[in-house]
Amino acid sequence: MGRLFLVPILLVFGSILSDPSYVEANIVKSMYINWGSQNSAIGPGSDNLQLILDQSSGSGAQSKRQFLFGSVEMLIKLVPGNSAGTVTAYYLSSKGDRHDEIDFEFLGNVSGQPYIIHTNIYTQGVGSREQQFHPWFDPTNGYHNYTIHWNPTEVVWYVDSLPIRVFRNYASEGIGYPNEQGMRVYTSIWDADNWATRGGLVKIDWTCAPFRAGFQSFRPRACKWNGQVSITQCAAQTAANWWTSPAYSQLSYSKLGQMTWVRDNYMIYDYCKDYKRFNGQVPPECSKPQF
Ligand SMILES: *[C@@H]1O[C@H](CO)[C@@H](O)[C@H](O)[C@H]1NC(C)=O
Ligand SMILES: *[C@@H]1O[C@H](CO)[C@@H](O)[C@H](O)[C@H]1NC(C)=O
């Protein structure tokens, strides 16, 4: 009897363990607090993290592991009410002067007015590629799904499974792409009232503190970075590296339609259209097919 049951159990565990991208959602197991521990709280359960900002400090957490390619998923509930001047961040980043970084940042606003979903990407230390959106839902009334998906051909930012932005790999044409550095996942909440709300005009109202953002169901289904060997290993087209399958090299027709809807109706800033800022010379990727 015992043996008959044992065999299928071992088979299931065997296949889970051999899948390099299998990770159960458990924020406490895969992240730790790296800033303002007195302003953070875990729970309820082991898959929920609260980050708090008050006049004494903000707070933040980071993943224990580094990743290169895959999908990194987090459910986030933003600060309700008057959140002007606060920024809640969720991003991937490597270290050093020539670092890569893929960002989601949420810029608060005064009560009842829309947040800004701010996205950016740095490659080998070069950023200035912001695109911003208003949410089409209330991001403070519950947890919403913010997912960064990236592979050797493109980075895609998803909000509740709708793609909002794509950054394609044009490294062969000398345009930076994040494909050679392992990145950790970071979350934080901080006082950004010198720039966040209307360019710094609206200050944080500390009488509304503490400001609290909730994070749960962190799920990195991504290639674990083990140093330089990962540059080829994580990009290899194998079944285990599901992110390299052709299905993920370009958005499907229906996903493209969803993204067009978001961008037509909710996009409020695009660096590729900001000729004034770049003195008429927007960055080179702006003149390539973007999706
Ligand atoms: C979050 O969105 C990603 C990308 O669309 C999707 O793969 C994932 O299943 C979603 N997760 C949840 C918990 O809805
Ligand atoms: C705050 O909301 C107002 C009204 O919708 C809008 O004009 C302003 O741009 C918003 N500011 C930010 C930082 O979202």
mmCIF file of N, CA and C in Angstrom, residues 135-179:
data_model
loop_
_atom_site.group_PDB
_atom_site.id
_atom_site.type_symbol
_atom_site.label_atom_id
_atom_site.label_comp_id
_atom_site.label_asym_id
_atom_site.label_seq_id
_atom_site.Cartn_x
_atom_site.Cartn_y
_atom_site.Cartn_z
ATOM 1 N N PRO A 135 -4.548 54.503 -14.051
ATOM 2 C CA PRO A 135 -5.210 53.203 -13.969
ATOM 3 C C PRO A 135 -6.660 53.321 -14.432
ATOM 4 N N TRP A 136 -7.224 52.231 -14.967
ATOM 5 C CA TRP A 136 -8.614 52.203 -15.418
ATOM 6 C C TRP A 136 -9.507 51.593 -14.343
ATOM 7 N N PHE A 137 -8.938 51.513 -13.096
ATOM 8 C CA PHE A 137 -9.641 50.885 -11.972
ATOM 9 C C PHE A 137 -9.132 51.603 -10.726
ATOM 10 N N ASP A 138 -9.733 51.325 -9.592
ATOM 11 C CA ASP A 138 -9.245 51.938 -8.357
ATOM 12 C C ASP A 138 -8.166 51.032 -7.756
ATOM 13 N N PRO A 139 -6.896 51.456 -7.824
ATOM 14 C CA PRO A 139 -5.811 50.566 -7.381
ATOM 15 C C PRO A 139 -5.696 50.475 -5.857
ATOM 16 N N THR A 140 -6.610 51.160 -5.150
ATOM 17 C CA THR A 140 -6.530 51.159 -3.681
ATOM 18 C C THR A 140 -7.622 50.309 -3.039
ATOM 19 N N ASN A 141 -8.546 49.823 -3.846
ATOM 20 C CA ASN A 141 -9.687 49.116 -3.242
ATOM 21 C C ASN A 141 -9.480 47.613 -3.136
ATOM 22 N N GLY A 142 -8.338 47.132 -3.526
ATOM 23 C CA GLY A 142 -8.065 45.699 -3.450
ATOM 24 C C GLY A 142 -6.730 45.431 -4.106
ATOM 25 N N TYR A 143 -6.360 44.172 -4.166
ATOM 26 C CA TYR A 143 -5.069 43.796 -4.741
ATOM 27 C C TYR A 143 -5.177 43.657 -6.259
ATOM 28 N N HIS A 144 -4.233 44.271 -6.976
ATOM 29 C CA HIS A 144 -4.183 44.149 -8.431
ATOM 30 C C HIS A 144 -2.838 43.565 -8.837
ATOM 31 N N ASN A 145 -2.863 42.922 -9.995
ATOM 32 C CA ASN A 145 -1.732 42.110 -10.453
ATOM 33 C C ASN A 145 -0.775 42.924 -11.352
ATOM 34 N N TYR A 146 0.437 43.121 -10.866
ATOM 35 C CA TYR A 146 1.463 43.832 -11.645
ATOM 36 C C TYR A 146 2.563 42.827 -11.977
ATOM 37 N N THR A 147 2.714 42.552 -13.254
ATOM 38 C CA THR A 147 3.649 41.506 -13.665
ATOM 39 C C THR A 147 4.644 42.057 -14.690
ATOM 40 N N ILE A 148 5.904 41.724 -14.462
ATOM 41 C CA ILE A 148 6.942 42.066 -15.446
ATOM 42 C C ILE A 148 7.387 40.761 -16.085
ATOM 43 N N HIS A 149 7.318 40.734 -17.397
ATOM 44 C CA HIS A 149 7.683 39.536 -18.113
ATOM 45 C C HIS A 149 8.813 39.907 -19.057
ATOM 46 N N TRP A 150 9.924 39.175 -18.961
ATOM 47 C CA TRP A 150 10.964 39.513 -19.926
ATOM 48 C C TRP A 150 11.728 38.282 -20.367
ATOM 49 N N ASN A 151 12.165 38.343 -21.611
ATOM 50 C CA ASN A 151 12.877 37.216 -22.219
ATOM 51 C C ASN A 151 13.881 37.809 -23.213
ATOM 52 N N PRO A 152 14.598 36.982 -23.926
ATOM 53 C CA PRO A 152 15.624 37.554 -24.802
ATOM 54 C C PRO A 152 15.070 38.461 -25.906
ATOM 55 N N THR A 153 13.778 38.435 -26.189
ATOM 56 C CA THR A 153 13.280 39.310 -27.259
ATOM 57 C C THR A 153 12.521 40.538 -26.794
ATOM 58 N N GLU A 154 11.852 40.466 -25.628
ATOM 59 C CA GLU A 154 11.121 41.660 -25.207
ATOM 60 C C GLU A 154 10.807 41.665 -23.720
ATOM 61 N N VAL A 155 10.574 42.884 -23.223
ATOM 62 C CA VAL A 155 10.093 43.078 -21.853
ATOM 63 C C VAL A 155 8.646 43.545 -21.990
ATOM 64 N N VAL A 156 7.747 42.963 -21.195
ATOM 65 C CA VAL A 156 6.351 43.398 -21.224
ATOM 66 C C VAL A 156 5.890 43.699 -19.804
ATOM 67 N N TRP A 157 5.258 44.855 -19.627
ATOM 68 C CA TRP A 157 4.659 45.235 -18.343
ATOM 69 C C TRP A 157 3.164 44.889 -18.430
ATOM 70 N N TYR A 158 2.668 44.121 -17.474
ATOM 71 C CA TYR A 158 1.252 43.755 -17.456
ATOM 72 C C TYR A 158 0.572 44.329 -16.213
ATOM 73 N N VAL A 159 -0.647 44.813 -16.372
ATOM 74 C CA VAL A 159 -1.468 45.211 -15.236
ATOM 75 C C VAL A 159 -2.777 44.435 -15.336
ATOM 76 N N ASP A 160 -3.058 43.641 -14.313
ATOM 77 C CA ASP A 160 -4.230 42.753 -14.341
ATOM 78 C C ASP A 160 -4.328 42.016 -15.673
ATOM 79 N N SER A 161 -3.195 41.515 -16.095
ATOM 80 C CA SER A 161 -3.071 40.706 -17.318
ATOM 81 C C SER A 161 -3.250 41.465 -18.629
ATOM 82 N N LEU A 162 -3.413 42.776 -18.576
ATOM 83 C CA LEU A 162 -3.411 43.557 -19.817
ATOM 84 C C LEU A 162 -2.004 44.113 -20.022
ATOM 85 N N PRO A 163 -1.411 43.863 -21.185
ATOM 86 C CA PRO A 163 -0.102 44.448 -21.443
ATOM 87 C C PRO A 163 -0.255 45.964 -21.610
ATOM 88 N N ILE A 164 0.633 46.737 -20.987
ATOM 89 C CA ILE A 164 0.542 48.189 -21.138
ATOM 90 C C ILE A 164 1.745 48.752 -21.897
ATOM 91 N N ARG A 165 2.833 47.982 -21.928
ATOM 92 C CA ARG A 165 4.051 48.502 -22.546
ATOM 93 C C ARG A 165 4.953 47.349 -22.964
ATOM 94 N N VAL A 166 5.671 47.571 -24.067
ATOM 95 C CA VAL A 166 6.646 46.585 -24.542
ATOM 96 C C VAL A 166 7.960 47.306 -24.819
ATOM 97 N N PHE A 167 9.070 46.671 -24.478
ATOM 98 C CA PHE A 167 10.393 47.182 -24.861
ATOM 99 C C PHE A 167 11.116 46.034 -25.556
ATOM 100 N N ARG A 168 11.347 46.207 -26.851
ATOM 101 C CA ARG A 168 11.925 45.102 -27.622
ATOM 102 C C ARG A 168 13.457 45.148 -27.640
ATOM 103 N N ASN A 169 14.027 43.990 -27.886
ATOM 104 C CA ASN A 169 15.478 43.858 -27.902
ATOM 105 C C ASN A 169 16.048 44.280 -29.260
ATOM 106 N N TYR A 170 16.721 45.445 -29.273
ATOM 107 C CA TYR A 170 17.433 45.900 -30.468
ATOM 108 C C TYR A 170 18.934 46.006 -30.175
ATOM 109 N N ALA A 171 19.397 45.080 -29.311
ATOM 110 C CA ALA A 171 20.813 45.111 -28.926
ATOM 111 C C ALA A 171 21.719 44.982 -30.153
ATOM 112 N N SER A 172 21.268 44.232 -31.174
ATOM 113 C CA SER A 172 22.105 44.049 -32.365
ATOM 114 C C SER A 172 22.283 45.370 -33.109
ATOM 115 N N GLU A 173 21.421 46.369 -32.772
ATOM 116 C CA GLU A 173 21.570 47.682 -33.411
ATOM 117 C C GLU A 173 22.132 48.718 -32.436
ATOM 118 N N GLY A 174 22.757 48.186 -31.379
ATOM 119 C CA GLY A 174 23.448 49.075 -30.451
ATOM 120 C C GLY A 174 22.564 49.735 -29.408
ATOM 121 N N ILE A 175 21.324 49.252 -29.289
ATOM 122 C CA ILE A 175 20.416 49.805 -28.287
ATOM 123 C C ILE A 175 20.433 48.864 -27.082
ATOM 124 N N GLY A 176 20.547 49.435 -25.881
ATOM 125 C CA GLY A 176 20.690 48.596 -24.693
ATOM 126 C C GLY A 176 19.501 47.675 -24.469
ATOM 127 N N TYR A 177 19.802 46.512 -23.868
ATOM 128 C CA TYR A 177 18.743 45.567 -23.510
ATOM 129 C C TYR A 177 19.193 44.825 -22.246
ATOM 130 N N PRO A 178 18.260 44.569 -21.312
ATOM 131 C CA PRO A 178 18.664 43.903 -20.061
ATOM 132 C C PRO A 178 18.764 42.384 -20.247
ATOM 133 N N ASN A 179 19.916 41.899 -20.715
ATOM 134 C CA ASN A 179 20.020 40.457 -20.939
ATOM 135 C C ASN A 179 21.330 39.850 -20.456
#
